[in-house]
Tab-separated table of C-alpha atoms in Angstrom:
chain	number	residue	atom	x	y	z
A	1	UNK	CA	54.562	3.495	-6.428
A	2	UNK	CA	54.546	5.324	-9.740
A	3	UNK	CA	56.392	8.587	-10.305
A	4	UNK	CA	54.586	11.728	-9.238
A	5	UNK	CA	52.662	13.294	-12.134
A	6	UNK	CA	50.663	15.994	-10.279
A	7	UNK	CA	47.329	14.832	-11.699
A	8	UNK	CA	44.649	13.781	-9.224
A	9	UNK	CA	40.916	13.080	-9.199
A	10	UNK	CA	38.455	12.427	-6.390
A	11	UNK	CA	34.763	11.592	-6.068
A	12	UNK	CA	32.695	10.853	-2.975
A	13	UNK	CA	29.074	9.882	-2.438
A	14	UNK	CA	26.643	9.895	0.447
A	15	UNK	CA	24.251	7.403	-1.065
A	16	UNK	CA	21.709	7.122	-3.842
A	17	UNK	CA	18.008	7.203	-3.053
A	18	UNK	CA	17.732	10.909	-2.249
A	19	UNK	CA	14.092	11.996	-2.504
A	20	UNK	CA	12.899	14.889	-4.649
A	21	UNK	CA	11.594	17.747	-2.553
A	22	UNK	CA	13.872	17.062	0.414
A	23	UNK	CA	16.507	19.600	1.472
A	24	UNK	CA	20.024	18.137	1.400
A	25	UNK	CA	21.871	21.435	1.862
A	26	UNK	CA	23.528	20.321	5.109
A	27	UNK	CA	24.711	17.111	3.490
A	28	UNK	CA	25.933	18.965	0.402
A	29	UNK	CA	27.896	21.395	2.567
A	30	UNK	CA	29.477	18.467	4.376
A	31	UNK	CA	30.394	16.767	1.099
A	32	UNK	CA	31.871	20.035	-0.182
A	33	UNK	CA	34.103	20.395	2.873
A	34	UNK	CA	35.245	16.781	2.640
A	35	UNK	CA	36.013	17.195	-1.044
A	36	UNK	CA	38.127	20.250	-0.268
A	37	UNK	CA	39.919	18.217	2.401
A	38	UNK	CA	40.495	15.371	-0.025
A	39	UNK	CA	41.821	17.769	-2.644
A	40	UNK	CA	44.350	19.129	-0.139
A	41	UNK	CA	45.448	15.620	0.822
A	42	UNK	CA	45.962	14.511	-2.768
A	43	UNK	CA	47.756	17.726	-3.774
A	44	UNK	CA	50.115	17.184	-0.831
A	45	UNK	CA	50.994	13.708	-2.100
A	46	UNK	CA	48.703	11.471	-0.067
A	47	UNK	CA	48.195	8.013	-1.506
A	48	UNK	CA	44.781	7.276	-2.958
A	49	UNK	CA	44.154	4.533	-0.410
A	50	UNK	CA	44.954	6.831	2.524
A	51	UNK	CA	42.724	9.538	1.073
A	52	UNK	CA	39.672	7.331	0.540
A	53	UNK	CA	40.007	5.825	4.012
A	54	UNK	CA	40.230	9.278	5.587
A	55	UNK	CA	37.206	10.600	3.712
A	56	UNK	CA	35.028	7.584	4.458
A	57	UNK	CA	35.980	7.820	8.143
A	58	UNK	CA	34.607	11.365	8.154
A	59	UNK	CA	31.438	10.244	6.413
A	60	UNK	CA	30.980	7.435	8.952
A	61	UNK	CA	31.390	9.611	12.030
A	62	UNK	CA	29.201	12.475	10.804
A	63	UNK	CA	25.845	10.825	11.447
A	64	UNK	CA	24.503	12.296	8.182
A	65	UNK	CA	24.402	9.035	6.222
A	66	UNK	CA	23.341	5.423	6.752
A	67	UNK	CA	26.880	4.413	7.630
A	68	UNK	CA	28.717	4.446	10.936
A	69	UNK	CA	26.961	6.774	13.369
A	70	UNK	CA	23.958	7.243	11.082
A	71	UNK	CA	23.136	3.527	10.904
A	72	UNK	CA	19.989	1.902	12.276
A	73	UNK	CA	19.691	-1.361	14.175
A	74	UNK	CA	18.923	-4.639	12.459
A	75	UNK	CA	15.984	-6.783	13.545
A	76	UNK	CA	18.003	-8.134	16.480
A	77	UNK	CA	18.378	-4.635	17.937
A	78	UNK	CA	22.086	-4.440	17.083
A	79	UNK	CA	23.720	-2.089	14.593
A	80	UNK	CA	25.620	-4.210	12.073
A	81	UNK	CA	28.074	-2.450	9.785
A	82	UNK	CA	29.799	-3.321	6.506
A	83	UNK	CA	32.815	-1.718	4.859
A	84	UNK	CA	35.480	-2.432	2.253
A	85	UNK	CA	38.574	-0.840	0.770
A	86	UNK	CA	40.820	-1.698	-2.177
A	87	UNK	CA	44.215	-0.458	-3.319
A	88	UNK	CA	44.299	-0.530	-7.100
A	89	UNK	CA	48.101	-0.468	-7.335
A	90	UNK	CA	48.489	-3.795	-5.542
A	91	UNK	CA	44.950	-5.268	-5.720
A	92	UNK	CA	45.173	-5.624	-1.955
A	93	UNK	CA	41.732	-5.426	-0.388
A	94	UNK	CA	40.019	-5.763	2.953
A	95	UNK	CA	36.457	-5.817	4.204
A	96	UNK	CA	34.311	-6.387	7.274
A	97	UNK	CA	30.698	-7.529	7.308
A	98	UNK	CA	28.082	-7.461	10.084
A	99	UNK	CA	30.601	-5.968	12.489
A	100	UNK	CA	29.204	-4.222	15.558
A	101	UNK	CA	29.836	-0.915	17.280
A	102	UNK	CA	32.960	0.293	15.530
A	103	UNK	CA	33.371	4.043	15.180
A	104	UNK	CA	35.227	3.614	11.879
A	105	UNK	CA	34.295	0.382	10.086
A	106	UNK	CA	36.399	1.451	7.090
A	107	UNK	CA	39.518	1.407	9.263
A	108	UNK	CA	38.694	-2.139	10.286
A	109	UNK	CA	38.538	-3.029	6.601
A	110	UNK	CA	41.889	-1.274	6.090
A	111	UNK	CA	43.390	-3.244	8.981
A	112	UNK	CA	42.159	-6.497	7.432
A	113	UNK	CA	43.834	-5.460	4.179
A	114	UNK	CA	47.121	-4.433	5.778
A	115	UNK	CA	47.452	-6.773	8.742
A	116	UNK	CA	45.607	-9.981	7.870
A	117	UNK	CA	46.040	-12.719	5.273
A	118	UNK	CA	42.258	-12.588	4.822
A	119	UNK	CA	40.263	-10.308	2.545
A	120	UNK	CA	36.961	-10.422	4.470
A	121	UNK	CA	36.096	-10.956	8.110
A	122	UNK	CA	32.526	-11.100	9.379
A	123	UNK	CA	30.517	-10.948	12.577
A	124	UNK	CA	32.185	-11.979	15.816
A	125	UNK	CA	35.440	-12.718	14.042
A	126	UNK	CA	35.562	-9.211	12.603
A	127	UNK	CA	34.884	-7.717	16.019
A	128	UNK	CA	37.578	-9.858	17.636
A	129	UNK	CA	40.061	-8.741	14.977
A	130	UNK	CA	39.111	-5.095	15.530
A	131	UNK	CA	39.555	-5.477	19.284
A	132	UNK	CA	42.942	-7.141	18.838
A	133	UNK	CA	44.120	-4.249	16.686
A	134	UNK	CA	42.905	-1.491	18.981
A	135	UNK	CA	40.306	0.016	16.676
A	136	UNK	CA	37.948	2.642	18.099
A	137	UNK	CA	34.821	1.174	19.696
A	138	UNK	CA	31.480	2.852	20.309
A	139	UNK	CA	31.394	3.366	24.069
A	140	UNK	CA	27.621	3.536	24.455
A	141	UNK	CA	25.657	2.163	21.476
A	142	UNK	CA	22.306	3.176	22.992
A	143	UNK	CA	23.200	6.871	22.785
A	144	UNK	CA	25.761	6.996	19.950
A	145	UNK	CA	23.687	6.179	16.901
A	146	UNK	CA	21.451	8.787	15.280
A	147	UNK	CA	18.639	6.231	15.083
A	148	UNK	CA	18.904	4.261	18.326
A	149	UNK	CA	17.859	0.614	18.718
A	150	UNK	CA	14.101	0.235	18.916
A	151	UNK	CA	13.162	2.861	16.310
A	152	UNK	CA	10.143	1.620	14.355
A	153	UNK	CA	9.490	1.754	10.647
A	154	UNK	CA	6.741	4.301	11.347
A	155	UNK	CA	9.283	6.774	12.751
A	156	UNK	CA	11.214	7.407	9.526
A	157	UNK	CA	10.699	7.480	5.789
A	158	UNK	CA	11.833	3.907	5.283
A	159	UNK	CA	12.397	4.111	1.559
A	160	UNK	CA	14.609	7.151	2.011
A	161	UNK	CA	16.784	5.172	4.382
A	162	UNK	CA	17.369	2.361	1.892
A	163	UNK	CA	20.316	4.134	0.263
A	164	UNK	CA	22.694	5.735	2.701
A	165	UNK	CA	25.883	3.957	1.759
A	166	UNK	CA	28.961	6.207	1.580
A	167	UNK	CA	32.032	5.866	-0.564
A	168	UNK	CA	35.094	7.473	-2.096
A	169	UNK	CA	37.283	6.842	-5.131
A	170	UNK	CA	40.568	8.562	-5.909
A	171	UNK	CA	43.473	8.851	-8.317
A	172	UNK	CA	46.577	10.139	-6.574
A	173	UNK	CA	49.499	12.143	-7.945
A	174	UNK	CA	51.546	8.943	-8.122
A	175	UNK	CA	49.096	7.498	-10.669
A	176	UNK	CA	47.479	4.992	-8.320
A	177	UNK	CA	43.778	4.374	-7.721
A	178	UNK	CA	41.768	3.295	-4.676
A	179	UNK	CA	38.154	2.868	-3.586
A	180	UNK	CA	36.352	2.574	-0.250
A	181	UNK	CA	32.716	1.996	0.714
A	182	UNK	CA	30.847	1.800	4.038
A	183	UNK	CA	27.236	1.226	5.078
A	184	UNK	CA	24.847	0.391	7.881
A	185	UNK	CA	22.712	-1.511	5.397
A	186	UNK	CA	19.031	-1.117	4.622
A	187	UNK	CA	16.638	0.047	7.324
A	188	UNK	CA	14.935	-2.766	9.202
A	189	UNK	CA	17.234	-5.426	7.726
A	190	UNK	CA	17.270	-8.929	9.217
A	191	UNK	CA	20.161	-9.742	11.523
A	192	UNK	CA	23.165	-10.961	9.564
A	193	UNK	CA	22.038	-9.450	6.279
A	194	UNK	CA	24.979	-8.470	4.080
A	195	UNK	CA	24.615	-6.432	0.915
A	196	UNK	CA	27.090	-5.516	-1.782
A	197	UNK	CA	29.219	-3.043	0.186
A	198	UNK	CA	31.735	-5.442	1.774
A	199	UNK	CA	31.983	-7.706	-1.277
A	200	UNK	CA	35.139	-6.911	-3.212
A	201	UNK	CA	34.247	-6.703	-6.894
A	202	UNK	CA	30.613	-5.831	-6.232
A	203	UNK	CA	30.320	-2.845	-3.890
A	204	UNK	CA	33.967	-1.802	-4.220
A	205	UNK	CA	36.671	-2.301	-6.830
A	206	UNK	CA	40.016	-0.749	-7.717
A	207	UNK	CA	42.764	-1.860	-10.079
A	208	UNK	CA	45.361	-0.174	-12.275
A	209	UNK	CA	42.714	1.241	-14.612
A	210	UNK	CA	39.630	2.167	-12.576
A	211	UNK	CA	38.226	2.633	-9.061
A	212	UNK	CA	34.513	2.234	-8.238
A	213	UNK	CA	32.206	2.572	-5.217
A	214	UNK	CA	28.540	1.537	-5.403
A	215	UNK	CA	25.389	2.455	-3.481
A	216	UNK	CA	21.868	1.097	-3.741
A	217	UNK	CA	19.823	-2.025	-3.164
A	218	UNK	CA	22.702	-4.388	-2.586
A	219	UNK	CA	20.933	-7.617	-3.464
A	220	UNK	CA	20.481	-6.393	-7.025
A	221	UNK	CA	24.059	-5.173	-7.335
A	222	UNK	CA	25.233	-8.615	-6.227
A	223	UNK	CA	23.033	-10.273	-8.837
A	224	UNK	CA	24.371	-8.055	-11.635
A	225	UNK	CA	28.040	-8.237	-10.686
A	226	UNK	CA	28.242	-4.613	-9.566
A	227	UNK	CA	31.557	-2.800	-9.749
A	228	UNK	CA	33.575	-5.516	-11.469
A	229	UNK	CA	30.990	-5.772	-14.240
A	230	UNK	CA	31.552	-2.061	-14.860
A	231	UNK	CA	35.332	-2.412	-14.719
A	232	UNK	CA	35.360	-5.285	-17.186
A	233	UNK	CA	33.011	-3.574	-19.616
A	234	UNK	CA	35.235	-0.493	-19.467
A	235	UNK	CA	38.519	-2.355	-19.814
A	236	UNK	CA	37.598	-5.305	-22.008
A	237	UNK	CA	34.393	-4.577	-23.930
A	238	UNK	CA	35.318	-1.152	-25.254
A	239	UNK	CA	32.558	0.732	-23.438
A	240	UNK	CA	33.092	4.315	-22.424
A	241	UNK	CA	33.104	4.805	-18.665
A	242	UNK	CA	29.503	6.023	-18.569
A	243	UNK	CA	28.324	3.311	-20.974
A	244	UNK	CA	29.814	0.671	-18.692
A	245	UNK	CA	28.218	2.210	-15.621
A	246	UNK	CA	24.797	2.583	-17.220
A	247	UNK	CA	24.864	-0.959	-18.567
A	248	UNK	CA	25.175	-2.315	-15.037
A	249	UNK	CA	22.632	0.142	-13.603
A	250	UNK	CA	20.124	-0.705	-16.335
A	251	UNK	CA	20.582	-4.373	-15.446
A	252	UNK	CA	19.938	-3.520	-11.778
A	253	UNK	CA	16.762	-1.687	-12.800
A	254	UNK	CA	15.569	-4.574	-14.961
A	255	UNK	CA	15.669	-6.800	-11.880
A	256	UNK	CA	13.710	-4.309	-9.782
A	257	UNK	CA	16.493	-2.427	-7.964
A	258	UNK	CA	18.020	1.015	-8.112
A	259	UNK	CA	21.082	2.881	-6.923
A	260	UNK	CA	24.198	4.523	-8.240
A	261	UNK	CA	27.978	4.480	-8.366
A	262	UNK	CA	31.013	6.723	-8.669
A	263	UNK	CA	34.158	5.956	-10.619
A	264	UNK	CA	37.567	7.411	-11.416
A	265	UNK	CA	39.937	6.148	-14.111
A	266	UNK	CA	43.726	6.262	-14.427
A	267	UNK	CA	43.357	9.137	-16.901
A	268	UNK	CA	41.546	11.158	-14.239
A	269	UNK	CA	38.072	10.846	-15.754
A	270	UNK	CA	35.271	11.027	-13.179
A	271	UNK	CA	31.733	9.698	-13.598
A	272	UNK	CA	28.862	9.618	-11.085
A	273	UNK	CA	25.679	7.898	-12.250
A	274	UNK	CA	22.420	6.811	-10.603
A	275	UNK	CA	18.909	5.674	-11.526
A	276	UNK	CA	17.132	6.694	-8.318
A	277	UNK	CA	15.685	10.201	-7.838
A	278	UNK	CA	19.054	11.516	-6.735
A	279	UNK	CA	22.487	10.690	-5.350
A	280	UNK	CA	24.405	12.852	-2.891
A	281	UNK	CA	27.784	13.307	-4.534
A	282	UNK	CA	30.802	15.538	-4.997
A	283	UNK	CA	33.982	15.570	-7.052
A	284	UNK	CA	37.156	17.481	-7.772
A	285	UNK	CA	40.296	17.012	-9.835
A	286	UNK	CA	43.498	18.775	-10.730
A	287	UNK	CA	41.652	20.043	-13.810
A	288	UNK	CA	38.119	20.591	-12.432
A	289	UNK	CA	36.839	22.637	-9.467
A	290	UNK	CA	34.836	21.168	-6.633
A	291	UNK	CA	31.347	20.139	-7.739
A	292	UNK	CA	28.589	19.123	-5.305
A	293	UNK	CA	25.047	18.107	-6.208
A	294	UNK	CA	22.211	15.732	-5.400
A	295	UNK	CA	19.578	15.984	-8.129
A	296	UNK	CA	21.311	17.360	-11.222
A	297	UNK	CA	20.583	15.094	-14.232
A	298	UNK	CA	23.303	12.552	-14.897
A	299	UNK	CA	22.056	11.018	-18.146
């Protein structure tokens, strides 16, 4: 762990794909409170990886996003969840894919990172691992989820539900970076479908220079390289942070997808970009006050 330098930065997102004309005031208030909580944690010396896990846990359990409690069932009637986390200081990472009925999928990903030689566990194996490590289970899936099994595509604005992924990135006062991402996937997805969220280097990335969390149509992020494409353009190609982020997002758009991402660098720079109508997002740093918005222009 690096020496304490008192500089910190934090960004969180509640998903791209917000629709113009909709009221996201409740979500924005929730993001504001979480950002204040994250600020307090980082000022008190919390590690970046602990902070991003804590914040994503709160996003998962809120029911306000398509992650954790807010997720919808796949075509098999089961809610299948994906999450990943990465510690930039060590490059340790963990993820779970198509895991069922966990209250905090991000903590399962953290347990994989800390307590398993694996980086990713999926399906029944991920659930068995979670059970073995005493992670919190959903007691009654039929009543826990905001959109219970059996909801039809006619009951919700399907396109609005395509982007509900949540994530957090942080620079702590020790100079270390971390990122975490969690999702319930796209509405009406086929059983076993896995997007970019649990794929280290695509939905989530953190190293000594940058931390990134993505949200959007995961198939397109996978096909463009996602977070690691941004990291490499920033570190190796000489792009500014926003240039690197927009290069990847423009590639996503050229293939027919959309979405967004948040990033923090070791210098404390924060960027939050998207090419959908909006992205629910918030940020704070040791040098900037809390900022929360959904539709403000980002380019």
